[in-house]
CSV table of C-alpha atoms and ligand atoms in Angstrom, one decimal:
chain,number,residue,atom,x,y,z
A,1,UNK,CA,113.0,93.8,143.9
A,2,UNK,CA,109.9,92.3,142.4
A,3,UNK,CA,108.3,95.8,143.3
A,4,UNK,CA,110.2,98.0,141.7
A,5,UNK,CA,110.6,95.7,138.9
A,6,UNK,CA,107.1,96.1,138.3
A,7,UNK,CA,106.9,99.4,137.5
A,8,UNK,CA,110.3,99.0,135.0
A,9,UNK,CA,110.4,99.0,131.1
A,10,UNK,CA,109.8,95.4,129.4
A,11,UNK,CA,113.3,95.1,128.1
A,12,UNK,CA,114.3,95.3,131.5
A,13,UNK,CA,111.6,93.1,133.4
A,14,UNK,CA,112.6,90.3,130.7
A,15,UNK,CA,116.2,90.6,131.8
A,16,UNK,CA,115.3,91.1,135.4
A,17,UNK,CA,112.2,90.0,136.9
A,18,UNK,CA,112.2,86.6,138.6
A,19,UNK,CA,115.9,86.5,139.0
A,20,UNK,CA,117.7,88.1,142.6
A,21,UNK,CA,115.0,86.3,144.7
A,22,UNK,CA,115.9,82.9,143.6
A,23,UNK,CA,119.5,83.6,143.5
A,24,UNK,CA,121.8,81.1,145.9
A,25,UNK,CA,125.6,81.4,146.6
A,26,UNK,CA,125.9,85.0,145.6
A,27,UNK,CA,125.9,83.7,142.3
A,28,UNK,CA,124.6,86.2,139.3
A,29,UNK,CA,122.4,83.0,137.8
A,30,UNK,CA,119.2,81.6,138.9
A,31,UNK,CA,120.3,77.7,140.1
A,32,UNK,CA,118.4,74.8,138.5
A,33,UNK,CA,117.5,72.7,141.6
A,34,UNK,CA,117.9,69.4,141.3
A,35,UNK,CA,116.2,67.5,143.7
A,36,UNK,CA,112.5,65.6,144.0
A,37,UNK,CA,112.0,66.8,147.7
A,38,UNK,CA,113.7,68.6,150.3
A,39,UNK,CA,115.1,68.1,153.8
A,40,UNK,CA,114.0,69.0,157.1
A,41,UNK,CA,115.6,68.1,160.4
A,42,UNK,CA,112.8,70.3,162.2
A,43,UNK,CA,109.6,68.0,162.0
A,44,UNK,CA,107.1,70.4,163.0
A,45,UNK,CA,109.2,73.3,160.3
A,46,UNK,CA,108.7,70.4,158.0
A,47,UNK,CA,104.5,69.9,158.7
A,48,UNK,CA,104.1,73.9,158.7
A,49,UNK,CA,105.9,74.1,154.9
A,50,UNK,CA,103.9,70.7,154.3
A,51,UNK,CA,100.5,73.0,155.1
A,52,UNK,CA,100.9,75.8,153.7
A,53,UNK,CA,101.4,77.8,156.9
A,54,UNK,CA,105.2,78.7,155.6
A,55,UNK,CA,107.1,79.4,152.6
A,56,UNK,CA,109.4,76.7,151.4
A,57,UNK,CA,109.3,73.4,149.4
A,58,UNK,CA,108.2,69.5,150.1
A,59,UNK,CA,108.2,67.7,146.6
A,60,UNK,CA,108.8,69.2,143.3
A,61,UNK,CA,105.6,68.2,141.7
A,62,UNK,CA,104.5,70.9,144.1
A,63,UNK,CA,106.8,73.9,143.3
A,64,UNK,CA,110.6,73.9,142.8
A,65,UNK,CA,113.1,77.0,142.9
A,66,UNK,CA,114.1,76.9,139.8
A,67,UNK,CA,110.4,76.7,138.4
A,68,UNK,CA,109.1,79.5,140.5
A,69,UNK,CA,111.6,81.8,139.5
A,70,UNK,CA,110.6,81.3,135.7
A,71,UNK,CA,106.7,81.5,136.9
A,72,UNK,CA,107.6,84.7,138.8
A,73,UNK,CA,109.3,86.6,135.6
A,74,UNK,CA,106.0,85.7,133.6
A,75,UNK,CA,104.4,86.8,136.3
A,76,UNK,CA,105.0,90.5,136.3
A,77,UNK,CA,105.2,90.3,132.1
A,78,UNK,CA,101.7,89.5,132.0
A,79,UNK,CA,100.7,91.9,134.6
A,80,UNK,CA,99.5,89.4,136.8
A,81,UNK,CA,99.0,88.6,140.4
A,82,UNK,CA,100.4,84.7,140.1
A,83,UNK,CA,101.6,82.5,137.6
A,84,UNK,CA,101.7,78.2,137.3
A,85,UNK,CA,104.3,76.7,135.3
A,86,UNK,CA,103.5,73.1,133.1
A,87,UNK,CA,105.4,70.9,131.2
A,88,UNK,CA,103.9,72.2,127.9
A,89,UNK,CA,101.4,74.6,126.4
A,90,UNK,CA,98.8,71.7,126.0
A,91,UNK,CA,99.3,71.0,129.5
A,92,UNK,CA,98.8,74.2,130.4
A,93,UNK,CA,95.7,74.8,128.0
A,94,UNK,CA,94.0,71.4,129.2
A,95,UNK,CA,94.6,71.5,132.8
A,96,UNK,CA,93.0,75.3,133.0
A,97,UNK,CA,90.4,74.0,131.4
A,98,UNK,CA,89.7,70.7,133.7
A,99,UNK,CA,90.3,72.8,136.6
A,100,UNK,CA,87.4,75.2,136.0
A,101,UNK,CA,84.8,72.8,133.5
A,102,UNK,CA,82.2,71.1,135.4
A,103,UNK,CA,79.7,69.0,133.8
A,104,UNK,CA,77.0,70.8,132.3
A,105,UNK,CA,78.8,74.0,131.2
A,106,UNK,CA,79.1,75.8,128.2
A,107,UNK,CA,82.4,77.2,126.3
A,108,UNK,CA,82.5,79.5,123.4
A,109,UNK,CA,84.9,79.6,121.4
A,110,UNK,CA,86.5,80.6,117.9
A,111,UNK,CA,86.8,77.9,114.9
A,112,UNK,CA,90.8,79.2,114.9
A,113,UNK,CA,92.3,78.1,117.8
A,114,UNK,CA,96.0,76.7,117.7
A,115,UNK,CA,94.9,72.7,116.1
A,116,UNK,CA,95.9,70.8,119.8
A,117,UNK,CA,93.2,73.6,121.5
A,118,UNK,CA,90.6,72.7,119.0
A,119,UNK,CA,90.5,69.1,119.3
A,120,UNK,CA,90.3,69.3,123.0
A,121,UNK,CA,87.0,71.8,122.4
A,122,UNK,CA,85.9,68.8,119.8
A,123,UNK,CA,87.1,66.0,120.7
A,124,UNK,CA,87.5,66.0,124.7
A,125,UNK,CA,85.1,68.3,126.5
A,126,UNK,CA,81.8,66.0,125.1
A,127,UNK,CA,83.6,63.4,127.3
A,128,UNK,CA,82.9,65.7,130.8
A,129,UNK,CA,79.5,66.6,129.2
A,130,UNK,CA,80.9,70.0,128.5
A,131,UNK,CA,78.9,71.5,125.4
A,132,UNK,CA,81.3,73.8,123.2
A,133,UNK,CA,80.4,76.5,120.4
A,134,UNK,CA,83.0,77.3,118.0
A,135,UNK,CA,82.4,80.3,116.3
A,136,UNK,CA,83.5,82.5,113.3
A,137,UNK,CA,86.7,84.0,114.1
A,138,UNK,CA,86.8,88.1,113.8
A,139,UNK,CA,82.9,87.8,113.6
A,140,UNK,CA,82.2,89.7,117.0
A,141,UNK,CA,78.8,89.8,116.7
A,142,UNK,CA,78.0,86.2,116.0
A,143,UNK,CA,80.3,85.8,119.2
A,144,UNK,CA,78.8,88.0,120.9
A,145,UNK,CA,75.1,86.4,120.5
A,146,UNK,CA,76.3,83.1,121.7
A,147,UNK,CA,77.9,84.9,125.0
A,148,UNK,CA,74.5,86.1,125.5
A,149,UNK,CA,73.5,83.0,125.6
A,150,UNK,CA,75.1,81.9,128.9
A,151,UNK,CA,78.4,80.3,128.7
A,152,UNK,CA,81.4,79.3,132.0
A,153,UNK,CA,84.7,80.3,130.1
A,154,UNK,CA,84.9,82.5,126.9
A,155,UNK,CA,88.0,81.1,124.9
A,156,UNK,CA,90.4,83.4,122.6
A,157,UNK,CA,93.5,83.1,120.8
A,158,UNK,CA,94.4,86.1,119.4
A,159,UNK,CA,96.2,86.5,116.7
A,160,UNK,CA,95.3,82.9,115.5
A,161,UNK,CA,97.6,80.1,114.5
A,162,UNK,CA,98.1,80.2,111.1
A,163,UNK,CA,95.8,82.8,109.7
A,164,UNK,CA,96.7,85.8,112.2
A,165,UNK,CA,92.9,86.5,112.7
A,166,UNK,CA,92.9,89.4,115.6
A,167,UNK,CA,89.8,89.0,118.2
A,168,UNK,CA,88.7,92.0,120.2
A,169,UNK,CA,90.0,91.0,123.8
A,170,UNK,CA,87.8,93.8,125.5
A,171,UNK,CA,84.8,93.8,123.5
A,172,UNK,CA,83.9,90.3,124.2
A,173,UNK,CA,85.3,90.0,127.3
A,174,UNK,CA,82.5,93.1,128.2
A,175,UNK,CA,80.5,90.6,126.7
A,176,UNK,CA,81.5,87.6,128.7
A,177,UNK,CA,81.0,89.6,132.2
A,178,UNK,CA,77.7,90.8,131.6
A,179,UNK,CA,77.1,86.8,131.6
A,180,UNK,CA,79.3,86.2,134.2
A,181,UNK,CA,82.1,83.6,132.0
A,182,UNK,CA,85.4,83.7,132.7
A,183,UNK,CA,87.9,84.7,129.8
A,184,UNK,CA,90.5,82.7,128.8
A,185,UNK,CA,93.3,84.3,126.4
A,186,UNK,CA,96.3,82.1,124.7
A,187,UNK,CA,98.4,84.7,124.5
A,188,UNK,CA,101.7,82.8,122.7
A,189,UNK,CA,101.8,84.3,119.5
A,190,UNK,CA,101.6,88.1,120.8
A,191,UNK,CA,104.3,87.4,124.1
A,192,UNK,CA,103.7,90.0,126.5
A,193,UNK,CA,105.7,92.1,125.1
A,194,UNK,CA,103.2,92.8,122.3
A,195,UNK,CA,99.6,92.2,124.1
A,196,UNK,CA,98.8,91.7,128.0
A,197,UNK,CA,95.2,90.4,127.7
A,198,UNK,CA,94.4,91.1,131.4
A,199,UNK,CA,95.1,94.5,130.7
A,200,UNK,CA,92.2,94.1,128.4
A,201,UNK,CA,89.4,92.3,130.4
A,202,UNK,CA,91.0,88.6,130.7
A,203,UNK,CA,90.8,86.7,133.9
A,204,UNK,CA,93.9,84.2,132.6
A,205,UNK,CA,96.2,83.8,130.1
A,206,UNK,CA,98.0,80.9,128.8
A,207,UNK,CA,101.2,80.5,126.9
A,208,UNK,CA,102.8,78.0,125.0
A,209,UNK,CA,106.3,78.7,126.8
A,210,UNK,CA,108.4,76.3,124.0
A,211,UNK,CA,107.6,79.1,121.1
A,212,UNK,CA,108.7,82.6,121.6
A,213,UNK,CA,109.4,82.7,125.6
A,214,UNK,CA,111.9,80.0,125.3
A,215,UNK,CA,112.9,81.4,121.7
A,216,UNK,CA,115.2,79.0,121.2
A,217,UNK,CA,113.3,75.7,119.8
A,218,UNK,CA,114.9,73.5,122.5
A,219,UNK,CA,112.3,73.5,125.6
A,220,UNK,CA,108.7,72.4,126.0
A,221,UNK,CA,106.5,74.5,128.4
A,222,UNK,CA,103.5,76.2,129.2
A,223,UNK,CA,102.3,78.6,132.4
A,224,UNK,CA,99.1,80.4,133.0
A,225,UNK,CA,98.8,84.0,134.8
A,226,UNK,CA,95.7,85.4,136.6
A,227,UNK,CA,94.5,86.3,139.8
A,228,UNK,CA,96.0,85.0,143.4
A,229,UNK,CA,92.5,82.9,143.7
A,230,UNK,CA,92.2,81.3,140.3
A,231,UNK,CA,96.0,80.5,140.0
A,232,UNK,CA,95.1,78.8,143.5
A,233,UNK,CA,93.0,76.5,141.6
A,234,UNK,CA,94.8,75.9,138.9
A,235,UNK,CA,97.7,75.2,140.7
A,236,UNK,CA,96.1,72.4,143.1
A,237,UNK,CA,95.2,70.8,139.6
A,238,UNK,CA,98.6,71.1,138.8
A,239,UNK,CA,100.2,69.2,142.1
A,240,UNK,CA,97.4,66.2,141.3
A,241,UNK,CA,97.3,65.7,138.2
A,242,UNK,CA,101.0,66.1,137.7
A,243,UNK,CA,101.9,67.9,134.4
A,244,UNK,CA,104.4,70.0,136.1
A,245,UNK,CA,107.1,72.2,134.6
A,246,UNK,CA,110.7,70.2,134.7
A,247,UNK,CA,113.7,72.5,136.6
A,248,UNK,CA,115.9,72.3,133.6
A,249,UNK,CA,113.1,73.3,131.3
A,250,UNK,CA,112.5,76.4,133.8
A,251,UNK,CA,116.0,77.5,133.6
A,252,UNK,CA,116.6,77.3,130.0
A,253,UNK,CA,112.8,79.3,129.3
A,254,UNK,CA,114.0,81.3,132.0
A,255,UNK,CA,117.1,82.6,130.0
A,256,UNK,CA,116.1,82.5,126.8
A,257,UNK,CA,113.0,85.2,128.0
A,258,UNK,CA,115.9,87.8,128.7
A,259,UNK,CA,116.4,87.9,124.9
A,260,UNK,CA,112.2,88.1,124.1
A,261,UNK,CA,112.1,92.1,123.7
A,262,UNK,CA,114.8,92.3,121.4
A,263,UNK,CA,114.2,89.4,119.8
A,264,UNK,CA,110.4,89.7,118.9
A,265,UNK,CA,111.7,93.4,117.8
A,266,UNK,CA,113.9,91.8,114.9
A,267,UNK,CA,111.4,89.1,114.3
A,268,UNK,CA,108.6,91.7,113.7
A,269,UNK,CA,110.9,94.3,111.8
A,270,UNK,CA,111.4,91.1,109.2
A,271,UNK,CA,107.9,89.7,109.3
A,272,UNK,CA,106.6,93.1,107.8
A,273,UNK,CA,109.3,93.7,105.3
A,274,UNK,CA,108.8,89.7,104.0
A,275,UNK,CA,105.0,90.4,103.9
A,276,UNK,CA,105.1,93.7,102.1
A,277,UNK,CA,107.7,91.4,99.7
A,278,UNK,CA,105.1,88.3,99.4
A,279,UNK,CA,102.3,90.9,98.2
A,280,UNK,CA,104.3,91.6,95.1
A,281,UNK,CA,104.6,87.7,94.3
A,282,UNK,CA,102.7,87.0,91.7
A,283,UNK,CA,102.7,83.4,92.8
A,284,UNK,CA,101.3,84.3,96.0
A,285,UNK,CA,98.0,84.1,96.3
A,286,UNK,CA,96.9,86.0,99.8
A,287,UNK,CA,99.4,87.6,102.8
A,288,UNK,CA,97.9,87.2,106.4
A,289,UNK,CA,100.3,89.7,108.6
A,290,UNK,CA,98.3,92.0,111.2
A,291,UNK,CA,100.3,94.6,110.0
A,292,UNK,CA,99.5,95.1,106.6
A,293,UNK,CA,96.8,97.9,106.5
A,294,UNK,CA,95.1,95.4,104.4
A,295,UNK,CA,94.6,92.8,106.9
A,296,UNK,CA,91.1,92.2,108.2
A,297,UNK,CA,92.1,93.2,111.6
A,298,UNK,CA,94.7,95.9,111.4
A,299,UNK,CA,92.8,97.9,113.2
A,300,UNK,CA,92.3,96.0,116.5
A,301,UNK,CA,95.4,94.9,116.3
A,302,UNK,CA,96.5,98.5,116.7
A,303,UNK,CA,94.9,99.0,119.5
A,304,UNK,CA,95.5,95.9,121.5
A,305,UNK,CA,99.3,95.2,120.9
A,306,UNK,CA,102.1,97.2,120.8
A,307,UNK,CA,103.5,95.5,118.0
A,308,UNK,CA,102.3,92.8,115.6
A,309,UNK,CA,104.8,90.2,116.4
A,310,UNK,CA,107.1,87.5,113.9
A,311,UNK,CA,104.4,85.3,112.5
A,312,UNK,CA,103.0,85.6,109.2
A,313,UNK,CA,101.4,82.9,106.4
A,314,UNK,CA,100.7,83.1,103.0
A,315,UNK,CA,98.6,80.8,100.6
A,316,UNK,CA,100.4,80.2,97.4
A,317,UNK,CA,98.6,79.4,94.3
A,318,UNK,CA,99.6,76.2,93.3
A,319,UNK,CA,99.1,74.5,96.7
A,320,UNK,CA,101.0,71.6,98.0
A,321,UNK,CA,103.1,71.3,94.8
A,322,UNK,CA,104.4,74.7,94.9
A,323,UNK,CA,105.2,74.4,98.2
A,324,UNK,CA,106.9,71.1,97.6
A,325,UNK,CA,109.3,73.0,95.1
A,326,UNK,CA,109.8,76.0,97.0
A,327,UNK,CA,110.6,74.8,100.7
A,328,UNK,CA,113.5,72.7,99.6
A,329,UNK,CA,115.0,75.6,98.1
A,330,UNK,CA,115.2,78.1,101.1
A,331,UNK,CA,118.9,78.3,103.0
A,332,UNK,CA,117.5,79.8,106.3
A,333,UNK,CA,115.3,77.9,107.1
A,334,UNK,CA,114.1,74.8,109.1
A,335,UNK,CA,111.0,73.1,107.5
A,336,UNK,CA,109.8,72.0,111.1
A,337,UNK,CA,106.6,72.0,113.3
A,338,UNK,CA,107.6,74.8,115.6
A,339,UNK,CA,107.7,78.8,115.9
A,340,UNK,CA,109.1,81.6,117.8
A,341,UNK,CA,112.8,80.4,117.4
A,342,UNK,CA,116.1,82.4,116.5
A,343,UNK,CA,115.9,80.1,113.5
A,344,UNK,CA,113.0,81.2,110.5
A,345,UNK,CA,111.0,78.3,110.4
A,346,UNK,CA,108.4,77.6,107.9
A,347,UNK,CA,105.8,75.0,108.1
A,348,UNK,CA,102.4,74.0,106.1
A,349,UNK,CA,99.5,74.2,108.1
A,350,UNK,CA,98.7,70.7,107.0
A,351,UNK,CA,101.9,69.0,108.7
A,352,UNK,CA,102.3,71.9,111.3
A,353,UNK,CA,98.8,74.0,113.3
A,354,UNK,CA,96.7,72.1,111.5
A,355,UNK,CA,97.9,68.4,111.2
A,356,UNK,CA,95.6,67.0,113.7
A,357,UNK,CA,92.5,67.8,111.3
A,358,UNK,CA,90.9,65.7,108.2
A,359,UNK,CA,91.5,67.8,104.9
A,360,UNK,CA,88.2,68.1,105.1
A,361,UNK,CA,88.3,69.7,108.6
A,362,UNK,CA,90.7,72.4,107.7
A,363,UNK,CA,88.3,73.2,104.9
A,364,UNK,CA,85.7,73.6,107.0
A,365,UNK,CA,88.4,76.3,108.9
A,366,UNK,CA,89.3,78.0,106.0
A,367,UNK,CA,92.5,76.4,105.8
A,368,UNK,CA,93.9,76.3,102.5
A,369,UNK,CA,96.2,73.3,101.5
A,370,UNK,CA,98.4,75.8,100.2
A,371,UNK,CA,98.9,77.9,103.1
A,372,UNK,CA,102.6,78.3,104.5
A,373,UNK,CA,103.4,79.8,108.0
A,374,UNK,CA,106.6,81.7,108.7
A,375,UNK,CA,107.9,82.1,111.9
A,376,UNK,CA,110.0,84.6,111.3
A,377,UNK,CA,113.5,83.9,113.0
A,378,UNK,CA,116.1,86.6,113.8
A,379,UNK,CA,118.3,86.6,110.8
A,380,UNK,CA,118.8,90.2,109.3
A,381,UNK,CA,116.0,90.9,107.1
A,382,UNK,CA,117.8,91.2,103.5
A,383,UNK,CA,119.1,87.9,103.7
A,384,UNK,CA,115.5,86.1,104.6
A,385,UNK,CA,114.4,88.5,101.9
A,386,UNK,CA,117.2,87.1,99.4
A,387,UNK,CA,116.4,83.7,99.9
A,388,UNK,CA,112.8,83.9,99.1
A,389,UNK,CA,113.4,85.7,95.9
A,390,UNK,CA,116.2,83.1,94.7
A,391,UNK,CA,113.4,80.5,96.1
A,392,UNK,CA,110.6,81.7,94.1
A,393,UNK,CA,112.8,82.2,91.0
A,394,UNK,CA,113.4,78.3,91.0
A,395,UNK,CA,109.8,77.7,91.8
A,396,UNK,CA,108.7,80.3,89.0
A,397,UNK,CA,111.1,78.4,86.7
A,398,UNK,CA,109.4,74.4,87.7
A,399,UNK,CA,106.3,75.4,87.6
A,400,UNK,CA,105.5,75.5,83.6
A,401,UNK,CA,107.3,72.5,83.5
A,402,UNK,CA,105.0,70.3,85.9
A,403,UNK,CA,102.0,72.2,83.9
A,404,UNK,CA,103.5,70.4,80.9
A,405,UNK,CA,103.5,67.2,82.7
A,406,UNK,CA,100.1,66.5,83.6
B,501,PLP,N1,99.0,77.6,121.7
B,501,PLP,C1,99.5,77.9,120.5
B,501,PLP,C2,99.0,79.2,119.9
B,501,PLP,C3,100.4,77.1,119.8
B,501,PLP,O1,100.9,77.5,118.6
B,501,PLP,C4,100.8,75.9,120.4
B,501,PLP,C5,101.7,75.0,119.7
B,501,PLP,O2,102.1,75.3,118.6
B,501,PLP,C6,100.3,75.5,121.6
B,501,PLP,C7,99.4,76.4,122.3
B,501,PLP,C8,100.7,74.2,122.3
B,501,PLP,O3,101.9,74.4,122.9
B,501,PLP,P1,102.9,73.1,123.2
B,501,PLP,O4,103.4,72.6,121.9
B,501,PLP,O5,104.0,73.7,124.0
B,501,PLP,O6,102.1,72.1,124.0
């Protein structure tokens, strides 16, 4: 199966890739195995498994049915020869990192990585004497001279969380094995049905599995894909350290991905029609959606993805107090930390990507106060579109008022 499934459409490898193999009692589900470790009445069958010499399963910190089946559906999304589950996108992030950072090394990065990603770059790596240089996102060049310099791991996001800046995945990653780095690619926002990095130049990509390959804001998860030997690696980090993907968690990411194509296909169809709508705002004061043919990097984005996904953020003029007045006001919509639901969500950078940072810090990232993300959920688009009109009527209508105020 998992050949043929290869060479299959996405709508059909989300629906079918990772499922008949783990299958048990002729049942047309994947089973969530419950159960810390397994039995074996054969003690040398048990120390052949325990070794590696055979297939099968010891202790579910090391691999569990339910969790492989999930990693295995990924798997052939991304492209990739293996894939390791975790029990959240940070997990996943952080433990590819430690598994490959040694002290000494270098990392470059962009200044727009997802908020949790940038404080380990800041905050952590110094600890393991790991020296990291964040630089301009979108400014290839600059990126590109710091490459030169000698670097272990080259470290994208693209598009970025909030301000959907798109990165060149094969230009730099030319760039990174001229100097022999290793390029990471945090591939959530895109999914694989819009962007496989590896096709691009990547050696791994990592996911935040509890956004749009769960889709349904209940789950946390991450995985990572890449190459047999490096998954090797960063799966024996995995079974040490411990952050492993739960079986429950695996099922339920597992079946919310057979929805993925056709829902990041509603979310996009939305996102552009509410970013074309947000230009026309006169209360709006910038639209970042990859693609508006305005957007810095429209162009890239054409050529890497096959479509330009559900996320979108706009800055609006009167900062924190607009959005005060406005997000109240919306029907469909949670006001929550999270993306890549059914559900639109919508969140300030300040209490959502960004919340982690000083003001000051987000300044220094170009991160307005007044910048609102939308994950756009999959609603039909007239109604999303409704609701911010009536919303930005009411906000147009407070807004002279609290002028008269101060
Ligand atoms: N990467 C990106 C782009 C994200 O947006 C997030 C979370 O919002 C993460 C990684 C971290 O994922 P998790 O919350 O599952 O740890």
């Amino acid at each position: 199966m998992s050949k043929e499934i290869e060479s299959a459409h996405m709508g059909t490898k989300v629906v079918w890739a990772g499922e008949k193999e783990f299958r048990a009692f002729g049942a047309t589900q994947v089973p969530v195995v419950m159960s810390v470790a397994y039995d074996y009445e054969d003690v040398d069958e048990w120390y052949r498994v325990a070794m590696g010499d055979r297939p099968g399963y010891i202790y579910n910190r090391m691999s569990n049915p339910t969790v492989q089946a999930f990693e295995e559906k990924i798997r052939i999304l991304e492209g990739a020869e293996a894939a390791v589950g975790f029990s959240s996108g940070m997990a996943a992030i952080s433990s590819t990192l430690y598994t490959f950072l040694r002290p000494g090394n270098r990392v470059v990065s962009v200044k727009d990585t997802y908020g949790g990603t940038n404080k380990i770059f800041t905050e952590f790596l110094s600890n393991i004497h790991v020296d990291v240089k964040l630089c301009t996102t979108g400014d290839h060049a600059e990126i590109e001279r710091e490459i030169a310099k000698g670097c272990k791991i080259l470290y994208l996001e693209t598009p970025t969380n909030p301000t959907l800046k798109i990165t060149d995945i094969n230009r730099l990653a030319k760039a990174a094995k001229a100097v022999g780095a290793m390029v990471i690619v945090d591939n959530t926002f895109a999914t694989p049905i819009n962007q496989n990095p590896l096709k691009w130049g990547a050696d791994i990509v990592v996911h935040s599995a509890t956004k749009f390959l769960s889709g349904h804001a209940d789950v946390l998860g991450g995985v990572v894909c890449g190459s047999t030997e490096l998954m090797a690696h960063v799966y024996h980090y995995r079974e040490i350290n411990g952050a492993t993907m739960d079986p429950w968690s695996a099922y339920l990411i597992l079946r919310g991905m057979k929805t993925l194509k056709i829902r990041v296909q509603q979310q996009e169809k939305s996102a552009m029609e509410i970013a074309a709508y947000l230009q026309t705002q006169p209360l709006v004061e910038a639209v970042y959606y990859p693609g508006l043919v305005t957007h810095t990097g429209h162009l890239i984005a054409k050529e890497q993805m096959r479509g330009f996904g559900g996320i979108l953020s706009f800055i609006l003029k009167d900062e924190m107090d607009a959005i005060k007045i406005l997000l109240p006001k919306l029907k469909y919509a949670n006001r929550a930390g999270n993306l890549g639901a059914v559900e639109t969500i919508y969140g300030p950078a300040r209490t959502t990507s960004h919340v982690e940072c000083t003001p000051e810090e987000r300044k220094s990232l170009g991160i307005s106060e007044g910048l609102l993300r939308i994950s756009v959920g999959i609603e039909d688009t007239e109604d999303l579109i409704e609701d911010l009109r009536q919303a930005f009527e009411y906000l147009e209508s407070k807004l002279p008022i609290r002028v008269k105020i101060i």
